Coordinates of C-alpha atoms in Angstrom, one line a residue:
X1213 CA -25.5 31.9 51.8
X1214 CA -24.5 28.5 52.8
X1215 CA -25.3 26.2 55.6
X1216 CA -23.9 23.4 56.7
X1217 CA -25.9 20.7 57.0
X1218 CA -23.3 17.6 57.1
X1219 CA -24.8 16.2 60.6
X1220 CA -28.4 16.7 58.7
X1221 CA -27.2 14.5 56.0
X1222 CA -25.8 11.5 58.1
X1223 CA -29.2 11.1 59.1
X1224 CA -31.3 11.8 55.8
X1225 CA -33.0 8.7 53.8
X1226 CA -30.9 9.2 50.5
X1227 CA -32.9 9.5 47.9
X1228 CA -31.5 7.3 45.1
X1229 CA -32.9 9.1 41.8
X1230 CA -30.2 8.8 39.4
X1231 CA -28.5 11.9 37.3
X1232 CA -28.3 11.1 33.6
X1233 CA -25.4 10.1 32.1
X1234 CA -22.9 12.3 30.7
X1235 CA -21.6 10.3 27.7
X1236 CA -25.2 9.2 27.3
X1237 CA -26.2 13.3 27.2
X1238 CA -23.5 13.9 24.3
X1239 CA -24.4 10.3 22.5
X1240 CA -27.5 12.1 21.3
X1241 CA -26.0 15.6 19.8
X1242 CA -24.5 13.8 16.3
X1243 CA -26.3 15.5 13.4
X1244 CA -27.2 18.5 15.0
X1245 CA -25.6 22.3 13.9
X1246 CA -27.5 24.2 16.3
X1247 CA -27.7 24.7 20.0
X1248 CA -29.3 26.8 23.1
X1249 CA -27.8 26.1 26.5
X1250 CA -30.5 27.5 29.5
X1251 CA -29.4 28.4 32.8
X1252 CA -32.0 28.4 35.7
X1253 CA -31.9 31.2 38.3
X1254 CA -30.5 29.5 41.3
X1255 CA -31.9 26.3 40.1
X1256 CA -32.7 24.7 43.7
X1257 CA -34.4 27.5 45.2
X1258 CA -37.3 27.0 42.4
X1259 CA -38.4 24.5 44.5
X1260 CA -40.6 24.4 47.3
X1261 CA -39.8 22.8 50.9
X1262 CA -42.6 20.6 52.2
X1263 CA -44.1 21.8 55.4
X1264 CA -42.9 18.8 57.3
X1265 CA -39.3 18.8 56.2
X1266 CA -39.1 22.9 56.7
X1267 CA -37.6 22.5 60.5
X1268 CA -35.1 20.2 59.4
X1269 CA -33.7 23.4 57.4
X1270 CA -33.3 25.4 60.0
X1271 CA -30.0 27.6 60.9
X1272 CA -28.8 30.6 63.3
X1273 CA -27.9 33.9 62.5
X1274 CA -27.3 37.0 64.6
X1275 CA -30.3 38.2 63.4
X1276 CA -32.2 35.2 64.8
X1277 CA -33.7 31.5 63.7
X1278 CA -34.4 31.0 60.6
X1279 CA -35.8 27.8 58.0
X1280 CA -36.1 27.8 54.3
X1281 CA -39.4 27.9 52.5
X1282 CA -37.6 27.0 49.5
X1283 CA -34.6 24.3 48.3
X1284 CA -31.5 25.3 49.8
X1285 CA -27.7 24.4 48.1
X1286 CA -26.3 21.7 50.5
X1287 CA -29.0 18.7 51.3
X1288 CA -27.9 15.3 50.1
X1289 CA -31.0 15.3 48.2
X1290 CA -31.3 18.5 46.8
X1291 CA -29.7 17.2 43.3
X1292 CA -32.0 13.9 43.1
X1293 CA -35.2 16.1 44.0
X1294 CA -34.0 19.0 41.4
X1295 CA -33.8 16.4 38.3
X1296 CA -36.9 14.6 39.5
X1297 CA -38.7 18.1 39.2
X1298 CA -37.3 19.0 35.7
X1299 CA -37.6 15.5 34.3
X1300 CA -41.7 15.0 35.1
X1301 CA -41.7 19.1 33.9
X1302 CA -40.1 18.3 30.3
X1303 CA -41.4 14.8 30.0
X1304 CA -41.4 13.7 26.4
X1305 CA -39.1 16.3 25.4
X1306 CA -36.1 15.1 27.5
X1307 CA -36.4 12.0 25.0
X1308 CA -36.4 14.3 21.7
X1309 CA -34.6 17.5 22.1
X1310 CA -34.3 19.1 25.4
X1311 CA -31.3 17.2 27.2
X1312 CA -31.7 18.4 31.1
X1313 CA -28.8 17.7 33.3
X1314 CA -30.0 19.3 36.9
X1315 CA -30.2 22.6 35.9
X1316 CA -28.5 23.1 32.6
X1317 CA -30.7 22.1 30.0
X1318 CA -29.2 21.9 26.0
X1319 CA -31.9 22.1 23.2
X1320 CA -30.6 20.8 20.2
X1321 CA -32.0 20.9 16.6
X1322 CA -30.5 20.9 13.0
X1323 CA -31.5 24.3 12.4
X1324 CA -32.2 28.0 13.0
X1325 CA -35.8 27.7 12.3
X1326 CA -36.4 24.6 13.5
X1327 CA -34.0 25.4 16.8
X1328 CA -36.6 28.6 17.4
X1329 CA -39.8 26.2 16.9
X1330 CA -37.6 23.9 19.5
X1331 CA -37.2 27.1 22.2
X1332 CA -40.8 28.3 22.3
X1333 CA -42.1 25.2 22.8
X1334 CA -39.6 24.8 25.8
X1335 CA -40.2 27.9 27.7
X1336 CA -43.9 27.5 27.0
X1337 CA -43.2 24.5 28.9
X1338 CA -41.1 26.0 31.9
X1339 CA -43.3 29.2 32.4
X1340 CA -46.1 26.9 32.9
X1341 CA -44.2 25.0 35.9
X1342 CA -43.2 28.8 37.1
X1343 CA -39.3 28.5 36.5
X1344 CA -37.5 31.1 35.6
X1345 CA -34.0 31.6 33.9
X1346 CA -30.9 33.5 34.4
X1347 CA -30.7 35.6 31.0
X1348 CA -27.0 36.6 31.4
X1349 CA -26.1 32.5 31.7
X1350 CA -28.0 31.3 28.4
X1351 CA -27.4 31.2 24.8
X1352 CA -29.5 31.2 22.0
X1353 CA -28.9 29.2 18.7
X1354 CA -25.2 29.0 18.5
X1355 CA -23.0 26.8 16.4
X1356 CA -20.7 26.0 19.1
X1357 CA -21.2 25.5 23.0
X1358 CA -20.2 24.7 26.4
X1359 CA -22.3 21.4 27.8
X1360 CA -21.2 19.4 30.6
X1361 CA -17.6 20.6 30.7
X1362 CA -17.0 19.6 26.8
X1363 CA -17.6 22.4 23.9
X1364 CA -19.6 20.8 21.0
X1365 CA -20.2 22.0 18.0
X1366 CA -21.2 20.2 14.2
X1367 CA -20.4 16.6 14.6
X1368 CA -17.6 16.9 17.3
X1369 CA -16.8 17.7 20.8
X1370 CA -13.9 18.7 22.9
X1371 CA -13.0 19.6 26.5
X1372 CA -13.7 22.9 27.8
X1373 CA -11.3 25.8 27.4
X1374 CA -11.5 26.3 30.9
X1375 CA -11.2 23.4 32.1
X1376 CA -8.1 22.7 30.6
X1377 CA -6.3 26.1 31.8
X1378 CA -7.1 24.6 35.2
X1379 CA -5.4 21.2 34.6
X1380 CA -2.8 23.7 32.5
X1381 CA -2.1 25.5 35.4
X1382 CA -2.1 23.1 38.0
X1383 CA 0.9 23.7 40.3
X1384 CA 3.6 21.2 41.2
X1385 CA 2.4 18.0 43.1
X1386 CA 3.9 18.3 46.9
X1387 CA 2.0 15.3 48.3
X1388 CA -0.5 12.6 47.9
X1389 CA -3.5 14.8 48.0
X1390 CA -2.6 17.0 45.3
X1391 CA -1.8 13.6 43.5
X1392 CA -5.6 12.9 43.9
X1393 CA -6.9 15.7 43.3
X1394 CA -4.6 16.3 39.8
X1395 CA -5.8 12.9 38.8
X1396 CA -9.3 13.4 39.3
X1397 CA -9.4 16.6 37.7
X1398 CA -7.2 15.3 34.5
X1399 CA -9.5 11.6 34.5
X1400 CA -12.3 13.9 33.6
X1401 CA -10.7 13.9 30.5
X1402 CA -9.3 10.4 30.0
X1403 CA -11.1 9.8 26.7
X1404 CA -9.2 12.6 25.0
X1405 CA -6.0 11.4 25.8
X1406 CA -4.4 8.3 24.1
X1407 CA -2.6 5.9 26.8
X1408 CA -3.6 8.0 29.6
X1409 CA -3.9 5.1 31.7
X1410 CA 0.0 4.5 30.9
X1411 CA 1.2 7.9 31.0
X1412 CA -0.4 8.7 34.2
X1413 CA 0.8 5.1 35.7
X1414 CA 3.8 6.3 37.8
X1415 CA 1.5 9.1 39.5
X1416 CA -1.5 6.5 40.1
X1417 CA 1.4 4.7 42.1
X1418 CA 2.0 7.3 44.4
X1419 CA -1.3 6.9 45.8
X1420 CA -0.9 3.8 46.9
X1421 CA -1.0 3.0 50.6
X1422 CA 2.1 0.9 49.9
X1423 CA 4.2 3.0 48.1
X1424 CA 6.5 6.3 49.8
X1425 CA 6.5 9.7 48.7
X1426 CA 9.2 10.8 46.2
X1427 CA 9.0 13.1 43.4
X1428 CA 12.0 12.0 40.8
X1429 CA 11.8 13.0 37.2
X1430 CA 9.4 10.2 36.4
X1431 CA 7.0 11.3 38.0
X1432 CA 7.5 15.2 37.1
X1433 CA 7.8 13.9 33.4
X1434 CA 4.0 12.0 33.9
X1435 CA 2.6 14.8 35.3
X1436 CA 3.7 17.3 32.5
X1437 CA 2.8 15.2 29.9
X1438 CA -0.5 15.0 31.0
X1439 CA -0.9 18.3 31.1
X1440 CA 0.8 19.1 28.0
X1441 CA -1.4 16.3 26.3
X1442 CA -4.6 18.4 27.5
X1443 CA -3.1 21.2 26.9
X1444 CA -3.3 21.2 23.1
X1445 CA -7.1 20.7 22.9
X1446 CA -7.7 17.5 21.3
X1447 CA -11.0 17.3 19.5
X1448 CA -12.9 14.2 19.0
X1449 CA -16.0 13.1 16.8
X1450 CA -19.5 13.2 18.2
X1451 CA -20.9 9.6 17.8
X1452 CA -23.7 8.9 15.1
X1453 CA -25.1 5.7 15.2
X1454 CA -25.9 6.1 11.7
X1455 CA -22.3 5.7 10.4
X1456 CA -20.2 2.9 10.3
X1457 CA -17.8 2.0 13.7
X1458 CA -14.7 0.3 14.2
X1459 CA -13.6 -1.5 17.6
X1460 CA -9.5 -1.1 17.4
X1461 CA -8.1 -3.1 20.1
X1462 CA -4.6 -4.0 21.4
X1463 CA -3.4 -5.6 24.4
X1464 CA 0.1 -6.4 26.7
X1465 CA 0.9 -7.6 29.8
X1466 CA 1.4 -3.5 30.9
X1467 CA -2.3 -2.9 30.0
X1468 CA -5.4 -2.8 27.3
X1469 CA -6.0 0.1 24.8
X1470 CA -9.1 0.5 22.6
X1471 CA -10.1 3.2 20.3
X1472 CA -13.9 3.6 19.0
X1473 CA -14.2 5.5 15.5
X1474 CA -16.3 6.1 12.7
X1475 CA -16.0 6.6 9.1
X1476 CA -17.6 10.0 8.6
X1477 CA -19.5 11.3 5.8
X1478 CA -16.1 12.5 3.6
X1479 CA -14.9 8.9 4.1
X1480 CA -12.0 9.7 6.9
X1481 CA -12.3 7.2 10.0
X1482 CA -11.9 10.0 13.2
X1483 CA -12.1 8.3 16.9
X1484 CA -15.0 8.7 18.8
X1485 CA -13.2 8.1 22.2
X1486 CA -9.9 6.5 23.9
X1487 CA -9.7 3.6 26.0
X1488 CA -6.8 2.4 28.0
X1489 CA -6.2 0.5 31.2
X1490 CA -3.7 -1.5 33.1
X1491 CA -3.6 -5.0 33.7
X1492 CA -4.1 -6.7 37.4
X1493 CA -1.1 -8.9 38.9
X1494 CA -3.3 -11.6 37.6
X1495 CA -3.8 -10.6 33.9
X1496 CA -0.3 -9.7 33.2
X1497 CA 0.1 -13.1 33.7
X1498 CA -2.4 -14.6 31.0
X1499 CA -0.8 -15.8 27.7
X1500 CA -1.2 -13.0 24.8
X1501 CA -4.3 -14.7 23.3
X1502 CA -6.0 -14.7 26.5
X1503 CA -4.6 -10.5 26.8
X1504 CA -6.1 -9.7 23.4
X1505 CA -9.7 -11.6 24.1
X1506 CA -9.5 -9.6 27.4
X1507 CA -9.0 -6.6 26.1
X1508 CA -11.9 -6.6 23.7
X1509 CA -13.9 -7.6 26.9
X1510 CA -12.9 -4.7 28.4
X1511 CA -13.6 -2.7 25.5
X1512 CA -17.1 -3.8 24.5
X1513 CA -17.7 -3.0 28.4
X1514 CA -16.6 0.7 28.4
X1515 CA -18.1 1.4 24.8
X1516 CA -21.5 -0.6 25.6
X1517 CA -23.7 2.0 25.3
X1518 CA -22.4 2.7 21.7
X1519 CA -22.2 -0.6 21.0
X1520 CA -25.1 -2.1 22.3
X1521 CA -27.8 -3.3 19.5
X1522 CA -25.2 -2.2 16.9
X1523 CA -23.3 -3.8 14.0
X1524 CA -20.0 -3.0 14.2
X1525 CA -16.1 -4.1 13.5
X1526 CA -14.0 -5.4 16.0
X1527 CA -10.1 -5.1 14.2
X1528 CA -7.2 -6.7 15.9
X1529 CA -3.6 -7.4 15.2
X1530 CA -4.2 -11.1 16.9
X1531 CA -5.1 -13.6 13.9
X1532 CA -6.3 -16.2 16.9
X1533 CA -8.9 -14.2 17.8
X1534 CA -10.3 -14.4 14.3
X1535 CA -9.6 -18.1 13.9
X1536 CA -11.2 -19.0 17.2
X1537 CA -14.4 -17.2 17.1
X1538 CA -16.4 -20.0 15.6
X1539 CA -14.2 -22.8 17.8
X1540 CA -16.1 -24.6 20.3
X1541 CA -13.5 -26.1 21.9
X1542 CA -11.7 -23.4 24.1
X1543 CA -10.8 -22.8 28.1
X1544 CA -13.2 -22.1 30.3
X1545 CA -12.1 -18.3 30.7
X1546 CA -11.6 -17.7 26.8
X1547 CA -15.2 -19.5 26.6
X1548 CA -17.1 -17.1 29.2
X1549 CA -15.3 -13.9 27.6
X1550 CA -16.9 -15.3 23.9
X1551 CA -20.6 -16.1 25.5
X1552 CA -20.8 -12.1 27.2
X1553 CA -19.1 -10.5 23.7
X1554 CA -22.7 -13.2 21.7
X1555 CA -25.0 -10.5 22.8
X1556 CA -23.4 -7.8 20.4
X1557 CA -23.5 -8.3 16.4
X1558 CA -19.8 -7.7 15.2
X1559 CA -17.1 -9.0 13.1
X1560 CA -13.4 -9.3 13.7
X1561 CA -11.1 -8.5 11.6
X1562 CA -7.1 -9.1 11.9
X1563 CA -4.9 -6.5 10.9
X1564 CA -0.9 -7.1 10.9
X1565 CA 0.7 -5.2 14.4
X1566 CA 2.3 -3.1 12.0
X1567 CA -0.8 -1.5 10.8
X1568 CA -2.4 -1.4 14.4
X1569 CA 0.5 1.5 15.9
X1570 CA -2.0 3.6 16.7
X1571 CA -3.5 1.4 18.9
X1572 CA -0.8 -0.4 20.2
X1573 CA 0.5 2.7 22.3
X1574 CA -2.4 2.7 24.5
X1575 CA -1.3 -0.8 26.1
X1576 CA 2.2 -0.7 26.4
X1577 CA 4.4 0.2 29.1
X1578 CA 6.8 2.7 27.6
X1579 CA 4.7 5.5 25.6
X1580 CA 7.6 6.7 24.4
X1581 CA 8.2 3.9 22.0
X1582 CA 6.1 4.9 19.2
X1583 CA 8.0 8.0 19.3
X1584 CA 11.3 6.7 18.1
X1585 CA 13.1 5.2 15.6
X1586 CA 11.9 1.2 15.0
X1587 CA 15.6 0.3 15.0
X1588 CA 16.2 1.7 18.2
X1589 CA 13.3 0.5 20.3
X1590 CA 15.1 -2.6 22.2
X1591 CA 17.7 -0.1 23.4
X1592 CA 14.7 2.5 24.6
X1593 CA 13.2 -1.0 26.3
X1594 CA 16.7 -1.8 28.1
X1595 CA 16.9 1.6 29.0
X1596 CA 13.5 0.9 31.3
X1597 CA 14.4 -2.0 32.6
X1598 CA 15.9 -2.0 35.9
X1599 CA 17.3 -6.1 34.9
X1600 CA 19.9 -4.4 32.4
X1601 CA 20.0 -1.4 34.1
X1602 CA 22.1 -3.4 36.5
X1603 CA 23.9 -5.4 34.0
X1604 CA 24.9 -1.7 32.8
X1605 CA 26.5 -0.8 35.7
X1606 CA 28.7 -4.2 35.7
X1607 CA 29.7 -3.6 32.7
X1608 CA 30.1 -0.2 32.9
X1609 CA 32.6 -1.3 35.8
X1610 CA 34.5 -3.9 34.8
X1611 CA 32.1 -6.8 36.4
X1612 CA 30.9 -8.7 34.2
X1613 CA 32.5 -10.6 31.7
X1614 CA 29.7 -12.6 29.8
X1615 CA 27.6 -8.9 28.4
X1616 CA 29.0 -6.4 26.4
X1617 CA 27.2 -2.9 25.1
X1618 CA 27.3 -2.5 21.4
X1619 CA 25.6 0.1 19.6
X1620 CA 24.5 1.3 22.6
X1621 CA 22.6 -2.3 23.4
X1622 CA 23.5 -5.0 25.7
X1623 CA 23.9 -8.3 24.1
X1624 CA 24.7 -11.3 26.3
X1625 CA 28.5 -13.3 24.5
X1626 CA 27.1 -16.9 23.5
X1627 CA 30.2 -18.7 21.5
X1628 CA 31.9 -15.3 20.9
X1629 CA 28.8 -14.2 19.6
X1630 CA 27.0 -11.1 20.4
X1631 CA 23.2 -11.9 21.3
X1632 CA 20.6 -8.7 21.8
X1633 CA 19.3 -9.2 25.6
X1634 CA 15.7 -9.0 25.7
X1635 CA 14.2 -7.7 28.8
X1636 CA 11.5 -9.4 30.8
X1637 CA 8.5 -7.3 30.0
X1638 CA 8.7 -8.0 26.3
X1639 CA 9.7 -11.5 25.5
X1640 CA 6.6 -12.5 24.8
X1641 CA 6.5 -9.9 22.0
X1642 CA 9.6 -11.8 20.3
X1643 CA 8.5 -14.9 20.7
X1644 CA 4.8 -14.2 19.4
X1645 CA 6.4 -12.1 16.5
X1646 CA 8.7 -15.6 15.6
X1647 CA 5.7 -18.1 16.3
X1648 CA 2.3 -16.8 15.9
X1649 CA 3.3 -13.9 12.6
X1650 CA 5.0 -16.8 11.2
X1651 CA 2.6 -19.2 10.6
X1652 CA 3.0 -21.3 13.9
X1653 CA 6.3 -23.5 13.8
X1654 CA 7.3 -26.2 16.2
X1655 CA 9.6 -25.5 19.1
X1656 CA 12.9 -26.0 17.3
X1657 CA 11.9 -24.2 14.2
X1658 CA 11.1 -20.8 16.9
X1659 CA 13.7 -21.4 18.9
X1660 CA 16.3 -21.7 16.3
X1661 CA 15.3 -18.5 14.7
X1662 CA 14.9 -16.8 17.9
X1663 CA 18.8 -17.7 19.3
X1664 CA 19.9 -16.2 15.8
X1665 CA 20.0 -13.1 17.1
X1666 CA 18.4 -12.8 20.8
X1667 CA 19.3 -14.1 24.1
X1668 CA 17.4 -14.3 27.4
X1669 CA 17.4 -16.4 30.6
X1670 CA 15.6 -19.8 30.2
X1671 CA 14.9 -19.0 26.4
X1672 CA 13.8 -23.2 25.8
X1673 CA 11.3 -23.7 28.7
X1674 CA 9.9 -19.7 28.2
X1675 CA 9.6 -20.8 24.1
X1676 CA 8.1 -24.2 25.1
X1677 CA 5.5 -22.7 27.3
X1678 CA 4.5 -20.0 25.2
X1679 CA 3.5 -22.7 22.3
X1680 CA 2.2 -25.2 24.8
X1681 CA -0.4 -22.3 25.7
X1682 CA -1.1 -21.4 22.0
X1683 CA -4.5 -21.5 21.4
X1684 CA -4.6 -21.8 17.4
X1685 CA -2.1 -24.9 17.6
X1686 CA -4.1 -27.0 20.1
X1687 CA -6.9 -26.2 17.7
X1688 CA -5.4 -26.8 14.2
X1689 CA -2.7 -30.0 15.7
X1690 CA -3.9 -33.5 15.4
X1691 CA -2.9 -35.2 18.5
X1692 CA -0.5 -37.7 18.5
X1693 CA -0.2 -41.4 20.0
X1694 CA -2.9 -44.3 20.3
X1695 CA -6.7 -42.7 21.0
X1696 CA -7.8 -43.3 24.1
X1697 CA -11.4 -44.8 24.4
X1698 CA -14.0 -44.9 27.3
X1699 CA -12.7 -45.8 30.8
X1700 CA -14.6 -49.4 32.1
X1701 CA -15.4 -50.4 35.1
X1702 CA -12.6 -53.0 36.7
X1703 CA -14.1 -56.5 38.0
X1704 CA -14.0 -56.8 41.6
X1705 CA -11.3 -60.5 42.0
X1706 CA -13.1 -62.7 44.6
X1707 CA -11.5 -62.9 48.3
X1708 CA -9.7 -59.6 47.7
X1709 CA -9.0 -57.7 50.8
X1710 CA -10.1 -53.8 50.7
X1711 CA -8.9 -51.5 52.9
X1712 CA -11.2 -49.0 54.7
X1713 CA -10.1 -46.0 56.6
X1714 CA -12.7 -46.3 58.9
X1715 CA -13.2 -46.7 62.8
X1716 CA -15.2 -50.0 63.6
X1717 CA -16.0 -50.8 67.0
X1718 CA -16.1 -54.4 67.8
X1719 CA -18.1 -56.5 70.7
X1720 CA -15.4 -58.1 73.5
X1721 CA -14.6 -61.5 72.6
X1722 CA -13.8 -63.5 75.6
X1723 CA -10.9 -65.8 74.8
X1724 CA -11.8 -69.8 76.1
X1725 CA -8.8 -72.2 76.0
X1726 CA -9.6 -75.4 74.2

């Protein structure tokens, strides 16, 4: 039976005990082989109502007036007084081997005997309280279980079966709310999917205040991606803070991506999570060093509680970052970014973007690029961009005289000569893999073997910017003219007139004729 006590709850002092934290739950299941999940017996009604509050509970029937003498589902505070109860009942073992999240409680141990030793001692502890369990709902000593909406089992986890048939199955998207509600139910699952942040972008728009309903084959493409993704299951590793962890990291102006693994036991590195997110109107903005420094930021926040206290890798495709850790001289934003990361113990590492694919995916606009051919990715990038989508059309139509397609890419005709357009969103990516991968020429030297082959508007000033902004070159480039020394103090000339913008009032002179 239910009752609804929403008008009860708009009034009720909220009782701010927190639930424990999910990822923090399966943090603390690495190492163990065996498990036995415990279901209470309607879990809330184990608990007694005080005397006082008991009117507060009270409903109508047709039978008559009634008020609970025990915890009834539906009071805002029902969850925080539930995990309140079972906490100060389990006490010490909550921080060994019974994990209690309100009232599904996981004992984990390495084991069958020592799993067994684990159980008595556990319902020696709950029969003591009086709590009693639902038999049909628990399982005892398995290799493999259902916790929290994930399955774990030896050293790994991954979403629940059912779960997944339920984002699987999820009908077609007819409005805003079903936007929301998709979303929410597939974010659960966020850190199983790689880029999810980017492949679920053109449905986060439509929920938008700003943005009008339309449903095009964007954003029916997003949404069965998403479920195709999750639909094949993908297993992670559990976390074990005994093994040795990498920090990958990649950044653009669409978005970060991070992935968290470990090198387990037979020597294969297998991700612990995902991490991806999109960049503000601000961010996309910053110049690339800034993005990559950001994006570790970002990364260190999400993964803190892996992190934290821990000596770990940070590995990056941005040599800067390396080169600049032990600078003292940097902008004030790249300077508060490095005093937050001081509290963790890492290295970084630089790997070549060539070796960091896996990682670069998650921060890029177009997932489908690592998908395709490397030769063909300027024309998948054209494709998306609606700047030479228009050109296209001119062409296409006879309009425009100064691009041509070839090879199924726009180039832009400079002296009879056919230069690849580069689109907006990834200039920077030429112009970085000319000047920072190739060991950080001047402007002619860049812009010289840029023009070679590429074209795009305003190719000098967006070249001289870019190197103006490079962190690694203001570090390493001696400055150039007379050094400037101390400013001094100029002598005051005598009888010079100042001028004050000031009001004076002045006493009435009374002019007498001589």
């Amino acid at each position: 039976m239910v009752v609804d006590y929403r008008k009860l709850n708009s009034i009720t002092e909220k009782d701010h005990y927190p639930l424990p934290n999910i990822e923090d739950q399966l943090e603390r299941l690495a190492g163990h082989t065996c498990f036995t999940t415990l279901d209470m017996a309607s879990g809330y009604h184990q608990l007694r109502v005080a005397e006082d509050s008991k009117p507060f509970t009270a409903f109508v029937t047709p039978d008559g007036h009634y008020q609970y003498k025990r915890v009834p589902f539906g009071l805002t505070n029902a969850p925080a007084v539930f995990q309140r109860a079972i906490n100060e009942i389990l006490g010490p073992l909550r921080f060994s081997y019974a994990l209690a999240y309100l009232d599904d409680i996981l004992i984990i141990s390495k084991g069958i005997d020592q799993g067994l030793e684990r159980l008595e001692v556990v319902l020696k502890t709950f029969k003591s309280a009086g709590l009693t369990l639902n038999k049909r709902k628990c399982l005892f000593l398995q290799g493999e279980v259902e916790y929290l909406g994930s399955v774990i089992s030896e050293g790994q986890v991954k979403p629940s079966p059912q779960k997944i048939k339920a984002v699987r199955n999820f009908p077609t998207l007819q409005n805003v709310h079903d936007v929301r509600k998709f979303l929410g139910l597939a974010s659960y699952f966020r850190k199983y999917v790689k880029d999810f942040a980017r492949k679920a972008k053109p449905l986060t728009i439509l929920t938008k205040a700003s943005t009008p309903w339309t449903w095009s084959q964007t954003e029916q493409g997003a949404f069965d991606l998403l479920k195709k993704e999750l639909g094949e299951e993908p297993v992670l590793a559990l976390f074990d803070p005994k093994l040795e962890t990498q920090l990958h990291t990649d950044a653009s102006k669409d978005g970060f991506g991070a992935i968290l693994l470990q090198k387990q036991l037979n020597g294969a590195w297998k991700p612990v999570q995902y991490m991806s997110q999109q960049t503000s109107s601000c961010e996309s903005g910053y110049h690339s060093y800034e993005l990559e420094t950001l994006a570790i930021v970002v990364a260190v926040r999400k993964f803190r509680n892996y992190l934290y206290g821990r000596r770990f890798t940070i590995v990056t495709d941005c040599n800067a970052l390396r080169l600049t850790w032990t600078k003292r001289d940097l902008t004030p934003r790249i300077g508060r970014w490095w005093i937050e990361l001081q509290e963790y113990d890492f290295d970084v590492n630089y790997r070549p973007g060539t070796q960091m694919k896996h990682v670069d995916a998650l921060s890029r606009k177009p997932p489908v690029i690592s998908l395709i051919k490397e030769s063909d990715w300027l024309q998948c990038v054209q494709n998306m961009d609606d700047e030479c989508g228009r050109i296209k059309n001119e062409i296409e139509n006879g309009l425009s005289k100064d691009y041509r397609i070839v090879e199924g890419k726009i180039c832009r005709v400079v002296n009879n000569e056919n230069k690849l357009l580069i689109p907006k969103d990834v200039r920077w990516r030429i112009v970085r893999q000319y000047h920072d991968e190739n060991g950080h020429p001047g402007f002619k030297r860049t812009y010289e073997s840029i023009s070679k082959n590429y074209w795009f508007a305003k190719m000098k000033r967006f070249v001289t910017k870019y190197i103006n902004a490079c962190i690694p070159c203001l570090c390493a480039k001696k400055p150039t003219g007379k050094r400037r020394g101390y400013l001094h103090p100029i002598p005051k000339q005598q009888l010079k007139a100042i001028m004050n913008h000031g009001k004076i009032i002045l006493p009435k002179y009374n002019e007498v004729s001589t």
